Structures are given as structure tokens and as C-alpha cells.
Amino acid sequence: MKKLYSNKWVIFSLVLPGILVFVFAILAPICLSVYYGFTDYSGMGEANFIGLENYKNLMHDSSFGRALLNSLLLAIGFICIQHPLAIVTAAVLDKLGGRAEGFFRCVYFIPNVISVAVIAYLWKFIYNPDFGLLNNILKAFGYEGKINWFSPQMAIWSVLIVLIWHGFGWGMLIYYTGIKNIDPVLYEAASIDGADWKTTFFRITLPLMKPVIQINVTMAIISALKQMETVYLLTGGGPGDTTQFAANYLYQQAFKAFKYGYGNAIGVVFILICILVTVGLNKIFQNKDID
Amino acid sequence: MSKKEKTKVDSTLLQRIKKGCLWIVLILVAVIQIFPLIWLVDFSLASSTEMFTNGLLIIPEKIQWGNYVTAFVDGHFLLYLKNSILINGLAVILVVLISIMAAYACRRMRWKLSGLVKTILLLGMMIPIHATLLPNYKIYNTIGLTDTLWALLIPYVAFSLPQGLFLMTGFIDSIPWELEEAAVMDGCGIYRIVFQIITPMLKPSIATVAIMTFLNNWNEFMMASTYLSSEKWKTLPFSVLEFTGQYSSNYAVQFAVMALTAAPAVIVYIILNKHITKGVAMGAVKG
């Protein structure tokens, strides 16, 4: 038996496909990025080695700073707006029961299965100053005049609204599952003791949901950092760099500004930031659990 | 009316008001989530000239099914749908197979590097997909993979694999050893154990991994638009991307193509809603 389970060739053959995929699709591109990050390659012609020049430039690049700031804003938007709403909705939905509960759960999640391509263009139309839904709603409330939702001051908020709206169902569903996993005996005990819904929510639901909230918050922060597709289609990072995000910026630098080397340097820094943030968040939440 | 009866009436009234409030909250959230989509379908059935109204929805004078015909034909709907199904189907099969094999090797087999290899494979979870767009474009271009099925399949598998592996290792740990011991006594080899004994027991987790992989990749278009240039392997989101350029002034047709490309996923989701909900919940909480 022991011999069978430590047969090197069998082990090798089982992990080989996974390792090949990892090396070819993740490790090799990262190595290539590191290499090009040290060059002034434009996408065509010669690649000259320029040392740390790209990284030095990146330190003073205000567009990249803006991109990170926008990720922070988005993460705050997720945590302070989307998640509280999602938890409350999940808690309310949990009390409903019956067919209606399943119906609402289904409806809330639908935007999540729709392609970002559709969502982005749909919202472009919703924000349209001439026939857009949003300006028509404002008109119904008596506001005359057209709001330009993609002006330099408004654009980032318009983008945040779309992202918070699109991801709502996902967050809600995970909180909802978390609430369903709470032992109903606890709620019965609370109601026998005469606790009202407020006390029940803050003393039972929230504390028991802590691990779920931690997972959801971690995922929200990371997805805020990795955001690209919606912004790419909705605003392209503009006007100016007001809605810039790191992934969109590196793509633009490489394929539109023809600074392929610089784009790769951004990519390397971006990967490092993502790893640091993921590891950091896991550390923070692990330590809290021990306390 | 005695005092006791009165308080009873009050409390049922209070109950009803509470219940009513719950419903109002839920309906309000539902309207916010779904109204943009109703608006999309509504406008897709109107003609472009009718759109400049003051109302929220339009009642079209004549329902313009023609918008959908244009979207269906000029959006290459069938070709792109077929490509999406094929590429995503293959990605799901590969992710499930590779993750079961690797998970088994890392959790059950005895070798020194098992922990390290598992950690390395899971590292993929932290890497932002979009950072690999530039170097992968270069690699695929050099070895001639751009515009092929592989250009999408390889990264789709690679970026869904870590999560698949993570879920599978968890599930494999919960399968009792005794089953395998009996199989080994009967002279079963490792491959037969993995594929004939372990795999069937993993059915619920295979469903979870499949659903997560599908949801991750079905709507992906950033890699697709970077690595593909001809129609041959383009996926469903391209119907929308290409149309906005081509029919930039015909808004009604653009609405139709958006509704049409969103439809397959929404219909499948509504049919499989319970399973998908379970899959996402399992995948997300454990992942």
C-alpha cells in the first residue's frame, strides 16, 4: 500500500498537467513581464535594456497613483454601501420564507450572470443625456436640465454606481447563505427571551456572520484592485485619468501609447500589490480570530 | 372589547405592518436590480425614433421584431454562441480533470513536495488576470497561438484551476480512507482509484467547480479581444462589442443585440437557479 502511494511516476503524471498550465499561463508570462519591464520596448523593433528607468518613472506617475486611489474608493464603496445593504437585504430575505424568498433571491442575482460587455453598454445608455433612463427618472421628479454623468467630476461616481449595482447580488447571496447556516435554535431562544429584531440582528446575526463578512470583504477589496473590464468599456479610464484603474492603465500604456516595456513594469508592480494585499488581509483576519 | 382582545388586535396589526415593511424593502431592491434590464428589453422592441420620450418606458407603436433579426444575423449570434459553449465546456472539463488529479496527488499520495506544489498552484489565485495580458499576447504571437482556440482555453483553465484545486482538496480530505484501502486490497491501481472511486464521490464538488468556472469565463472578453482578431473563435460578448461600432446610430438594434446576448445565460440561470445558488455559495464561502 505504502509503495503504491509513493510511486514517483504516478505522482508526477498526476500533477504534471496542473504544473504545465501554471508554468505556461502564469509563471512564464510573469517572467517575461519582469524582463520587458527593464526595457524600453515599444511593441515593435528593438528592446533596449534601460535598468530601473520604468520603475523610477512609475514612482512619479500621477495616473498610476490615481488608479490606486480609485481602487481604494471602489473598495470603500463596496464595504460601506454595497455590503451593509447586502447584509440587511439577506437578513430580511431570510425571514420571508416560501416561494417569494426563492424568487427575490433569483432576481437579485440576475445582473451577475450578464456579461460585463452588456452591462457596460447598458449603463452607457442609462447615463445617456438624451434618452437615458437616469435623466428621465430625474425629469419625472421635476428636475429639468441634462446631467452629464461622465463629466470629470461625476465620472468616477457613475462608474462606482455601476460596479456596486452589478456585484450586489453576489455579495447578497453569500451573506444569505451565511445567515442560513446560523442555527435557528439561537433565534428561537432570542425570541423567547423577548429580543426584538434589532437586538437579534446585532447580537446574533452579525457576530456569527463574522467569518463570512471577512471573506466577503477580502474578496471585495481584491476585486476593487483588479477592476478593469467595466471601466475599459464604460469610460476607458477617462475623462483624463479620473476613472483610471491599474489594469486598464497598463493595457493602455502597452497597446495604445506603445510603451510595452512600461506597461509590463506596471504589470509587475500591480502583481506585487495584489499579492501583498491578499497576504496582508489574510494575516489581519487570522490574527483577529486568535484574539 | 376587553383590554386583552385589544392588545391582540394591535399585535397582529403590528405584525402586518412589519411584514409589509419587509416586502417594501425587498421589492425596492428587486426593482433597482431588475428595472434596467426591463428597460433594455422594452427599448429593444421599439424603433430608434421613439426613444426620445419623457416617460420611463415606451409603448412601441409597432413591436420591432426586426431589431432582433438584425442582431441575430449581423451579430453572428449562432457562431459566437457555439464558440462560447465549446470553449467554456472544454475549460470546465479540463479544470475539473486537472484539479481532481492534482488534488489527489497533493492530499493522498506520499511525497515530500506535496505541500509546496499545492501552494504554488494556489498562488495563481492572487495573480491579477489582466497583468498577464501583455506578456501572453507576446508569447501567443511568437508561437502562433493567436486566433486559435488555445489562446482562450489555456488562460481560462489556468485562472480557474487554483479555485478548482482549492475546492477539490477540501472535498477529497472528507472522503474516508477505508474506501481506498478496500480498493487497494482488490488490486486497484492509483489511476483506477482516482477516476473510478474518488471521482464519482466528488459529484457535488464537481458541480460547484463547473459552475464557478463557467461563471468566471462565460462573460470574459478582455483576453478574447486581445488574443483574437478573426471571427473564427470569437465568443458571445463580441456580438455586443462589434455592434456598437457598426450600428453606432441605430440604438434600437444595439439594445436588441444586448438583450439577445444576455439571454442564454439568464435563461440557463433561471432554469438551474437552485443549483447555481448552491454552487456559488459553496464555492465562495470555501474559496
Coordinates of C-alpha atoms in Angstrom, one line a residue:
Chain A
M1 CA 0.0 0.0 0.0
K2 CA 2.7 2.4 1.0
K3 CA 4.7 1.7 -2.1
L4 CA 1.7 2.3 -4.2
Y5 CA 1.1 5.7 -2.7
S6 CA 4.6 6.9 -3.1
N7 CA 5.2 5.8 -6.6
K8 CA 7.1 8.8 -8.1
W9 CA 5.9 8.3 -11.6
V10 CA 2.3 8.2 -10.7
I11 CA 2.6 11.3 -8.6
F12 CA 4.4 13.1 -11.4
S13 CA 1.8 12.2 -14.0
L14 CA -1.0 13.4 -11.8
V15 CA 0.5 16.8 -11.1
L16 CA 2.1 17.4 -14.4
P17 CA -0.9 18.9 -16.2
G18 CA -1.5 21.3 -13.4
I19 CA 2.1 22.4 -13.3
L20 CA 2.3 22.7 -17.1
V21 CA -0.7 25.0 -17.1
F22 CA 0.7 27.1 -14.3
V23 CA 4.1 27.4 -15.9
F24 CA 2.8 28.2 -19.3
A25 CA -0.1 30.6 -18.5
I26 CA 1.1 32.2 -15.3
L27 CA 4.8 31.8 -14.5
A28 CA 6.2 32.3 -18.0
P29 CA 4.2 35.5 -18.7
I30 CA 5.2 36.9 -15.3
C31 CA 8.9 36.2 -16.1
L32 CA 8.5 37.8 -19.5
S33 CA 6.9 40.9 -17.8
V34 CA 9.8 41.2 -15.5
Y35 CA 12.2 41.1 -18.4
Y36 CA 10.3 43.6 -20.6
G37 CA 9.8 45.8 -17.5
F38 CA 13.5 46.6 -17.7
T39 CA 13.4 47.6 -21.4
D40 CA 12.1 50.5 -23.5
Y41 CA 10.4 48.1 -25.9
S42 CA 7.5 49.8 -27.8
G43 CA 5.9 46.7 -29.2
M44 CA 7.9 46.8 -32.4
G45 CA 11.6 47.0 -33.3
E46 CA 14.4 46.8 -30.7
A47 CA 14.1 46.3 -27.0
N48 CA 16.9 48.2 -25.2
F49 CA 17.8 47.4 -21.6
I50 CA 17.2 50.5 -19.5
G51 CA 17.5 49.2 -16.0
L52 CA 15.2 50.6 -13.4
E53 CA 14.1 53.6 -15.5
N54 CA 10.5 52.4 -15.9
Y55 CA 10.1 51.8 -12.2
K56 CA 11.6 55.2 -11.4
N57 CA 9.1 56.8 -13.8
L58 CA 6.2 54.8 -12.3
M59 CA 7.0 56.3 -8.9
H60 CA 6.2 59.7 -10.1
D61 CA 3.3 58.7 -12.4
S62 CA 0.2 60.5 -11.2
S63 CA -2.0 58.4 -13.5
F64 CA -1.0 55.3 -11.7
G65 CA -1.5 57.0 -8.3
R66 CA -5.0 58.0 -9.4
A67 CA -5.6 54.4 -10.5
L68 CA -4.7 53.1 -7.0
L69 CA -6.8 55.8 -5.4
N70 CA -9.8 54.8 -7.5
S71 CA -9.4 51.2 -6.4
L72 CA -9.4 52.4 -2.8
L73 CA -12.5 54.4 -3.4
L74 CA -14.2 51.4 -5.0
A75 CA -13.2 49.2 -2.1
I76 CA -14.7 51.7 0.3
G77 CA -17.8 51.9 -1.9
F78 CA -18.2 48.1 -1.7
I79 CA -17.6 47.9 2.0
C80 CA -19.6 50.9 3.1
I81 CA -22.5 50.9 0.7
Q82 CA -22.8 47.5 -1.1
H83 CA -22.1 45.2 1.8
P84 CA -24.3 46.8 4.5
L85 CA -27.2 46.8 2.0
A86 CA -26.4 43.2 1.1
I87 CA -26.4 42.0 4.7
V88 CA -29.6 43.8 5.5
T89 CA -31.4 42.5 2.4
A90 CA -30.1 39.0 3.1
A91 CA -31.4 39.2 6.7
V92 CA -34.8 40.4 5.6
L93 CA -35.0 37.8 2.8
D94 CA -34.2 35.1 5.3
K95 CA -37.3 35.9 7.3
L96 CA -39.6 35.8 4.2
G97 CA -39.8 32.1 3.5
G98 CA -41.9 30.3 0.8
R99 CA -41.7 30.8 -2.9
A100 CA -41.3 34.5 -2.7
E101 CA -37.9 34.0 -1.0
G102 CA -36.6 32.0 -3.9
F103 CA -38.0 34.5 -6.4
F104 CA -36.3 37.5 -4.9
R105 CA -33.0 35.6 -4.4
C106 CA -33.1 34.7 -8.1
V107 CA -33.9 38.3 -9.2
Y108 CA -31.1 39.8 -7.2
F109 CA -28.5 37.6 -8.7
I110 CA -29.5 38.0 -12.4
P111 CA -27.3 41.0 -13.2
N112 CA -24.3 38.8 -12.2
V113 CA -24.8 36.3 -15.0
I114 CA -25.0 39.0 -17.6
S115 CA -21.8 39.8 -19.5
V116 CA -19.8 42.9 -18.5
A117 CA -20.0 43.9 -22.1
V118 CA -23.8 44.1 -21.9
I119 CA -23.8 45.8 -18.5
A120 CA -21.3 48.4 -19.5
Y121 CA -23.1 49.4 -22.7
L122 CA -26.5 49.2 -21.0
W123 CA -25.3 51.7 -18.4
K124 CA -23.8 53.9 -21.1
F125 CA -27.3 54.2 -22.4
I126 CA -28.8 54.6 -18.9
Y127 CA -26.4 57.6 -18.4
N128 CA -27.1 58.9 -21.9
P129 CA -28.0 62.6 -21.7
D130 CA -30.6 62.5 -24.5
F131 CA -32.7 59.4 -23.8
G132 CA -31.0 57.8 -20.8
L133 CA -33.1 56.3 -18.1
L134 CA -31.5 58.2 -15.3
N135 CA -32.1 61.7 -16.6
N136 CA -35.7 60.6 -17.4
I137 CA -36.2 59.5 -13.8
L138 CA -34.9 62.8 -12.6
K139 CA -37.3 64.5 -15.1
A140 CA -40.2 62.5 -13.6
F141 CA -39.3 64.1 -10.2
G142 CA -39.4 67.5 -11.8
Y143 CA -35.7 68.2 -12.4
E144 CA -35.2 69.9 -15.7
G145 CA -31.8 70.0 -17.5
K146 CA -29.4 67.3 -18.5
I147 CA -26.8 66.0 -16.2
N148 CA -23.5 64.9 -17.9
W149 CA -22.8 61.8 -15.9
F150 CA -19.4 61.4 -17.4
S151 CA -18.0 64.8 -16.6
P152 CA -14.6 64.8 -14.9
Q153 CA -16.3 65.4 -11.5
M154 CA -19.1 62.8 -11.9
A155 CA -17.5 60.1 -13.9
I156 CA -15.9 58.1 -11.1
W157 CA -19.1 58.1 -9.1
S158 CA -21.0 56.9 -12.1
V159 CA -18.6 54.1 -12.5
L160 CA -18.8 53.2 -8.8
I161 CA -22.6 53.0 -9.0
V162 CA -22.5 50.5 -11.9
L163 CA -19.9 48.3 -10.1
I164 CA -21.8 48.4 -6.8
W165 CA -25.1 47.6 -8.6
H166 CA -23.6 44.8 -10.7
G167 CA -21.9 43.0 -7.8
F168 CA -24.7 43.4 -5.3
G169 CA -26.4 40.0 -6.0
W170 CA -23.1 38.1 -5.5
G171 CA -22.5 39.7 -2.1
M172 CA -26.1 39.3 -1.0
L173 CA -26.1 35.6 -2.0
I174 CA -23.0 34.8 0.1
Y175 CA -24.4 36.7 3.2
Y176 CA -27.7 34.9 2.7
T177 CA -26.0 31.5 2.7
G178 CA -24.1 32.6 5.8
I179 CA -27.4 33.6 7.6
K180 CA -29.0 30.3 6.5
N181 CA -26.1 28.4 8.2
I182 CA -26.9 30.0 11.6
D183 CA -28.6 27.6 13.9
P184 CA -32.3 28.5 14.1
V185 CA -32.4 27.5 17.8
L186 CA -30.5 30.7 18.6
Y187 CA -33.3 32.8 17.0
E188 CA -35.9 30.8 18.9
A189 CA -34.1 31.3 22.2
A190 CA -33.8 35.0 21.5
S191 CA -37.5 35.4 20.7
I192 CA -38.4 33.5 23.9
D193 CA -36.2 36.0 25.8
G194 CA -38.2 38.8 24.1
A195 CA -35.4 40.2 22.0
D196 CA -36.6 42.5 19.2
W197 CA -35.3 42.3 15.7
K198 CA -32.6 44.9 16.3
T199 CA -31.1 43.1 19.2
T200 CA -31.3 39.8 17.3
F201 CA -29.6 41.3 14.2
F202 CA -26.8 43.0 16.1
R203 CA -26.3 40.3 18.8
I204 CA -26.8 37.1 16.9
T205 CA -26.7 37.6 13.1
L206 CA -23.8 40.0 12.8
P207 CA -21.4 38.3 15.3
L208 CA -22.0 34.8 13.8
M209 CA -21.5 36.2 10.3
K210 CA -18.0 37.4 11.1
P211 CA -16.1 34.8 9.1
V212 CA -18.4 35.3 6.1
I213 CA -18.0 39.1 6.3
Q214 CA -14.3 38.7 6.5
I215 CA -14.2 36.5 3.3
N216 CA -16.6 38.9 1.5
V217 CA -14.6 42.0 2.5
T218 CA -11.4 40.4 1.4
M219 CA -12.9 39.5 -2.0
A220 CA -14.4 43.0 -2.4
I221 CA -11.0 44.7 -1.8
I222 CA -9.2 42.4 -4.2
S223 CA -11.9 42.7 -6.9
A224 CA -11.7 46.5 -6.5
L225 CA -8.0 46.3 -7.1
K226 CA -8.3 44.1 -10.1
Q227 CA -11.2 46.0 -11.7
M228 CA -10.8 46.5 -15.4
E229 CA -13.5 45.4 -17.8
T230 CA -16.3 47.6 -16.8
V231 CA -14.1 50.7 -16.8
Y232 CA -12.5 49.7 -20.1
L233 CA -15.8 49.7 -21.9
L234 CA -17.7 52.4 -19.9
T235 CA -15.2 55.3 -19.8
G236 CA -11.8 53.9 -20.9
G237 CA -10.4 55.4 -17.8
G238 CA -11.4 58.9 -18.8
P239 CA -12.1 61.8 -18.9
G240 CA -8.4 62.4 -18.3
D241 CA -7.5 59.8 -15.7
T242 CA -10.4 60.4 -13.4
T243 CA -11.7 56.8 -13.7
Q244 CA -8.4 55.1 -14.3
F245 CA -7.7 51.6 -12.8
A246 CA -4.3 49.9 -12.7
A247 CA -5.2 47.0 -15.1
N248 CA -6.7 49.4 -17.6
Y249 CA -3.8 51.7 -17.4
L250 CA -1.2 49.1 -18.1
Y251 CA -3.2 47.9 -21.1
Q252 CA -3.5 51.4 -22.4
Q253 CA 0.2 52.1 -22.0
A254 CA 1.2 48.9 -23.8
F255 CA -1.3 48.9 -26.7
K256 CA -2.4 52.5 -27.2
A257 CA 0.6 54.5 -26.1
F258 CA 3.0 51.9 -27.4
K259 CA 5.1 51.8 -24.3
Y260 CA 5.0 48.0 -24.0
G261 CA 8.0 47.9 -21.7
Y262 CA 6.5 50.5 -19.3
G263 CA 3.2 48.6 -19.4
N264 CA 5.0 45.5 -18.2
A265 CA 6.7 47.4 -15.4
I266 CA 3.2 48.5 -14.3
G267 CA 2.1 44.9 -14.5
V268 CA 4.9 43.7 -12.3
V269 CA 4.2 46.3 -9.6
F270 CA 0.5 45.5 -10.0
I271 CA 1.0 41.8 -9.3
L272 CA 3.2 42.6 -6.3
I273 CA 0.5 44.9 -4.9
C274 CA -2.2 42.2 -5.4
I275 CA -0.1 39.6 -3.6
L276 CA 0.8 41.9 -0.8
V277 CA -2.8 43.0 -0.2
T278 CA -4.1 39.4 -0.3
V279 CA -1.5 38.1 2.1
G280 CA -1.9 41.2 4.3
L281 CA -5.7 40.8 4.5
N282 CA -5.4 37.2 5.4
K283 CA -2.9 38.0 8.1
I284 CA -5.1 40.7 9.6
F285 CA -8.1 38.5 9.7
Q286 CA -6.2 35.5 11.0
N287 CA -4.8 37.5 13.9
K288 CA -8.2 38.8 14.8
D289 CA -9.5 35.3 15.1
I290 CA -6.9 34.4 17.7
D291 CA -7.6 37.4 19.9
Chain B
M1 CA -63.8 44.9 23.5
S2 CA -61.8 43.9 26.5
K3 CA -58.3 45.1 27.1
K4 CA -56.8 41.7 26.3
E5 CA -58.5 41.5 22.9
K6 CA -57.4 45.0 22.0
T7 CA -53.7 44.2 22.6
K8 CA -54.1 41.1 20.5
V9 CA -55.5 43.1 17.6
D10 CA -52.7 45.6 18.0
S11 CA -50.0 43.0 17.9
T12 CA -51.4 41.4 14.7
L13 CA -51.7 44.8 13.1
L14 CA -48.1 45.5 14.1
Q15 CA -47.0 42.1 12.7
R16 CA -48.7 43.0 9.4
I17 CA -47.0 46.4 9.3
K18 CA -43.7 44.8 9.9
K19 CA -44.3 42.2 7.2
G20 CA -45.4 45.0 4.9
C21 CA -42.1 46.9 5.5
L22 CA -40.1 43.7 4.7
W23 CA -41.9 43.4 1.4
I24 CA -41.4 47.1 0.5
V25 CA -37.6 46.8 1.2
L26 CA -37.4 43.6 -0.9
I27 CA -39.4 44.9 -3.8
L28 CA -37.5 48.2 -3.8
V29 CA -34.2 46.3 -4.1
A30 CA -35.6 44.0 -6.8
V31 CA -36.8 47.0 -8.8
I32 CA -33.3 48.6 -8.6
Q33 CA -31.7 45.3 -9.7
I34 CA -34.0 44.4 -12.5
F35 CA -35.5 47.6 -13.9
P36 CA -32.5 48.5 -16.0
L37 CA -33.0 45.1 -17.7
I38 CA -36.7 45.6 -18.3
W39 CA -35.8 49.0 -19.7
L40 CA -33.3 47.2 -22.0
V41 CA -35.9 44.8 -23.3
D42 CA -38.5 47.5 -23.7
F43 CA -36.3 49.7 -25.8
S44 CA -35.1 46.8 -27.9
L45 CA -38.6 46.4 -29.2
A46 CA -39.1 50.0 -30.1
S47 CA -37.8 51.9 -33.1
S48 CA -34.9 54.3 -32.6
T49 CA -37.1 57.4 -33.3
E50 CA -39.4 56.5 -30.4
M51 CA -36.6 56.7 -27.8
F52 CA -36.5 60.4 -27.2
T53 CA -39.5 60.4 -24.9
N54 CA -40.0 61.8 -21.4
G55 CA -41.5 58.6 -20.0
L56 CA -39.5 55.8 -18.4
L57 CA -40.8 53.1 -20.7
I58 CA -42.0 53.2 -24.2
I59 CA -45.1 51.6 -25.6
P60 CA -43.9 50.9 -29.1
E61 CA -46.5 51.7 -31.9
K62 CA -45.4 48.5 -33.6
I63 CA -43.2 45.9 -31.9
Q64 CA -40.0 45.9 -33.9
W65 CA -39.0 42.2 -34.0
G66 CA -36.8 43.2 -36.9
N67 CA -34.3 44.6 -34.4
Y68 CA -33.7 41.1 -33.2
V69 CA -33.4 39.7 -36.7
T70 CA -30.7 42.2 -37.4
A71 CA -29.0 41.4 -34.1
F72 CA -29.2 37.7 -34.7
V73 CA -27.8 37.7 -38.2
D74 CA -25.3 40.6 -38.2
G75 CA -24.2 39.8 -34.6
H76 CA -23.1 36.4 -35.7
F77 CA -25.1 35.2 -32.8
L78 CA -25.1 31.4 -33.6
L79 CA -21.4 31.2 -34.4
Y80 CA -20.4 33.2 -31.2
L81 CA -22.8 31.2 -29.1
K82 CA -21.3 27.9 -30.4
N83 CA -17.8 29.2 -29.7
S84 CA -18.7 30.3 -26.2
I85 CA -20.3 26.9 -25.4
L86 CA -17.4 24.9 -26.9
I87 CA -14.6 26.9 -25.2
N88 CA -16.3 27.1 -21.9
G89 CA -17.3 23.4 -22.0
L90 CA -13.7 22.4 -22.7
A91 CA -12.4 24.7 -20.0
V92 CA -14.8 23.2 -17.4
I93 CA -13.8 19.6 -18.3
L94 CA -10.1 20.4 -18.2
V95 CA -10.3 22.3 -14.9
V96 CA -12.3 19.5 -13.3
L97 CA -10.0 16.8 -14.5
I98 CA -6.7 18.6 -13.7
S99 CA -7.9 19.8 -10.3
I100 CA -9.0 16.3 -9.3
M101 CA -5.7 14.8 -10.3
A102 CA -3.6 17.4 -8.7
A103 CA -5.7 17.5 -5.5
Y104 CA -5.5 13.7 -5.2
A105 CA -1.7 13.8 -5.7
C106 CA -1.2 16.6 -3.2
R107 CA -3.5 15.3 -0.4
R108 CA -3.4 11.5 -0.6
M109 CA -0.1 10.5 -2.2
R110 CA 3.1 10.5 -0.1
W111 CA 5.9 12.7 -1.3
K112 CA 8.0 15.5 0.2
L113 CA 7.0 18.3 -2.1
S114 CA 3.2 17.8 -1.9
G115 CA 2.6 20.9 0.3
L116 CA 4.9 23.1 -1.8
V117 CA 3.4 22.1 -5.1
K118 CA -0.1 22.7 -3.8
T119 CA 0.8 26.2 -2.5
I120 CA 2.5 27.1 -5.8
L121 CA -0.5 26.0 -7.8
L122 CA -2.8 28.0 -5.5
L123 CA -0.6 31.1 -6.0
G124 CA -2.5 31.7 -9.2
M125 CA -5.4 32.9 -7.2
M126 CA -3.5 36.0 -6.2
I127 CA -2.3 36.9 -9.7
P128 CA -4.4 39.5 -11.5
I129 CA -5.5 38.1 -14.8
H130 CA -5.1 41.4 -16.6
A131 CA -1.4 41.7 -15.7
T132 CA -0.8 38.7 -18.0
L133 CA -2.5 40.2 -21.0
L134 CA 0.7 41.9 -22.3
P135 CA 3.2 39.1 -21.9
N136 CA 0.7 36.4 -23.0
Y137 CA -0.1 38.4 -26.2
K138 CA 3.6 38.4 -27.0
I139 CA 4.0 34.7 -26.2
Y140 CA 1.0 33.6 -28.3
N141 CA 2.0 35.8 -31.1
T142 CA 5.5 34.3 -31.2
I143 CA 4.4 30.7 -31.2
G144 CA 1.4 31.3 -33.4
L145 CA -1.4 30.7 -31.0
T146 CA -3.2 34.0 -31.5
D147 CA -6.5 33.5 -33.2
T148 CA -6.7 29.9 -32.1
L149 CA -8.9 28.1 -29.6
W150 CA -5.9 27.6 -27.4
A151 CA -5.4 31.3 -26.9
L152 CA -8.6 31.4 -24.8
L153 CA -8.6 27.8 -23.4
I154 CA -5.2 28.0 -21.8
P155 CA -5.7 31.2 -19.7
Y156 CA -9.3 30.2 -18.9
V157 CA -8.2 26.9 -17.5
A158 CA -5.1 28.4 -15.8
F159 CA -7.1 31.1 -13.9
S160 CA -9.9 28.8 -12.8
L161 CA -7.6 26.0 -11.8
P162 CA -6.5 27.4 -8.4
Q163 CA -10.0 27.7 -7.2
G164 CA -10.9 24.3 -8.5
L165 CA -7.9 22.8 -6.8
F166 CA -8.7 24.5 -3.6
L167 CA -12.3 23.2 -3.5
M168 CA -11.3 19.7 -4.6
T169 CA -8.6 19.3 -1.9
G170 CA -11.2 20.2 0.7
F171 CA -13.6 17.7 -0.6
I172 CA -11.1 14.9 -1.1
D173 CA -10.0 15.3 2.6
S174 CA -13.5 14.5 3.7
I175 CA -13.6 11.1 1.8
P176 CA -12.8 8.3 4.2
W177 CA -9.6 6.3 3.6
E178 CA -11.3 3.0 4.1
L179 CA -12.9 3.0 0.7
E180 CA -9.5 3.2 -1.0
E181 CA -7.9 0.6 1.3
A182 CA -10.5 -1.9 0.2
A183 CA -9.8 -1.0 -3.4
V184 CA -6.1 -1.4 -3.0
M185 CA -6.7 -4.9 -1.4
D186 CA -8.6 -5.8 -4.6
G187 CA -5.6 -4.8 -6.6
C188 CA -6.7 -1.5 -7.9
G189 CA -4.1 0.9 -9.3
I190 CA -3.9 4.6 -8.4
Y191 CA -5.4 5.8 -11.7
R192 CA -8.4 3.5 -11.3
I193 CA -8.8 4.7 -7.7
V194 CA -8.8 8.3 -8.8
F195 CA -11.1 8.0 -11.7
Q196 CA -13.4 5.2 -10.7
I197 CA -13.7 5.5 -7.0
I198 CA -12.9 9.1 -6.0
T199 CA -14.3 11.0 -9.0
P200 CA -17.8 9.6 -8.7
M201 CA -17.8 10.5 -5.0
L202 CA -16.9 14.1 -5.8
K203 CA -20.1 14.8 -7.9
P204 CA -21.4 17.7 -5.8
S205 CA -18.0 19.4 -5.7
I206 CA -17.5 18.8 -9.5
A207 CA -20.8 20.7 -10.0
T208 CA -19.5 23.5 -7.8
V209 CA -16.2 23.7 -9.7
A210 CA -18.0 23.6 -13.0
I211 CA -20.4 26.4 -12.1
M212 CA -17.7 28.6 -10.8
T213 CA -15.5 28.0 -13.9
F214 CA -18.5 28.7 -16.2
L215 CA -19.4 31.9 -14.4
N216 CA -15.8 33.1 -14.4
N217 CA -15.3 32.6 -18.1
W218 CA -18.6 32.8 -19.9
N219 CA -18.7 36.6 -20.0
E220 CA -14.9 37.1 -20.3
F221 CA -13.9 39.3 -23.2
M222 CA -10.7 41.2 -22.3
M223 CA -8.4 38.2 -23.2
A224 CA -10.6 37.3 -26.1
S225 CA -10.4 40.7 -27.6
T226 CA -6.6 40.8 -27.0
Y227 CA -5.7 37.4 -28.4
L228 CA -8.3 37.0 -31.2
S229 CA -8.7 39.1 -34.4
S230 CA -10.7 36.9 -36.8
E231 CA -14.3 35.8 -36.3
K232 CA -13.5 32.1 -36.1
W233 CA -13.3 31.7 -32.3
K234 CA -14.9 34.9 -31.0
T235 CA -17.2 34.4 -28.1
L236 CA -20.7 35.9 -27.3
P237 CA -19.6 39.2 -25.8
F238 CA -18.2 40.2 -29.2
S239 CA -21.7 40.4 -30.7
V240 CA -22.2 43.5 -28.4
L241 CA -18.6 44.9 -28.9
E242 CA -18.7 44.7 -32.7
F243 CA -22.2 46.1 -32.9
T244 CA -21.6 49.3 -31.1
G245 CA -19.2 50.3 -33.8
Q246 CA -21.1 49.1 -36.7
Y247 CA -24.6 50.4 -35.8
S248 CA -23.5 53.4 -33.7
S249 CA -26.5 55.4 -34.6
N250 CA -29.2 52.7 -34.6
Y251 CA -29.8 52.5 -30.9
A252 CA -32.8 50.1 -31.0
V253 CA -30.7 47.4 -32.8
Q254 CA -27.9 47.9 -30.2
F255 CA -30.5 47.3 -27.4
A256 CA -31.7 44.2 -29.2
V257 CA -28.2 42.7 -29.5
M258 CA -27.5 43.3 -25.8
A259 CA -30.8 41.6 -24.8
L260 CA -30.1 38.7 -27.2
T261 CA -26.5 38.1 -25.9
A262 CA -27.6 38.3 -22.3
A263 CA -30.5 35.9 -22.9
P264 CA -28.7 32.5 -22.9
A265 CA -27.0 33.0 -19.5
V266 CA -30.1 34.4 -17.9
I267 CA -32.4 31.6 -19.2
V268 CA -29.9 28.9 -18.1
Y269 CA -29.6 30.7 -14.7
I270 CA -33.3 30.8 -14.2
I271 CA -33.7 27.1 -15.0
L272 CA -30.8 26.0 -12.9
N273 CA -31.2 28.7 -10.3
K274 CA -31.2 26.4 -7.2
H275 CA -28.1 24.5 -8.2
I276 CA -26.2 27.6 -9.2
T277 CA -27.1 29.4 -6.0
K278 CA -25.8 26.4 -4.1
G279 CA -22.6 26.2 -6.2
V280 CA -21.8 29.8 -5.8
A281 CA -22.4 29.8 -2.1
M282 CA -20.2 26.7 -1.6
G283 CA -17.5 27.9 -3.9
A284 CA -17.3 31.4 -2.5
V285 CA -17.5 30.5 1.2
K286 CA -14.9 27.8 0.9
G287 CA -12.8 29.7 -1.7

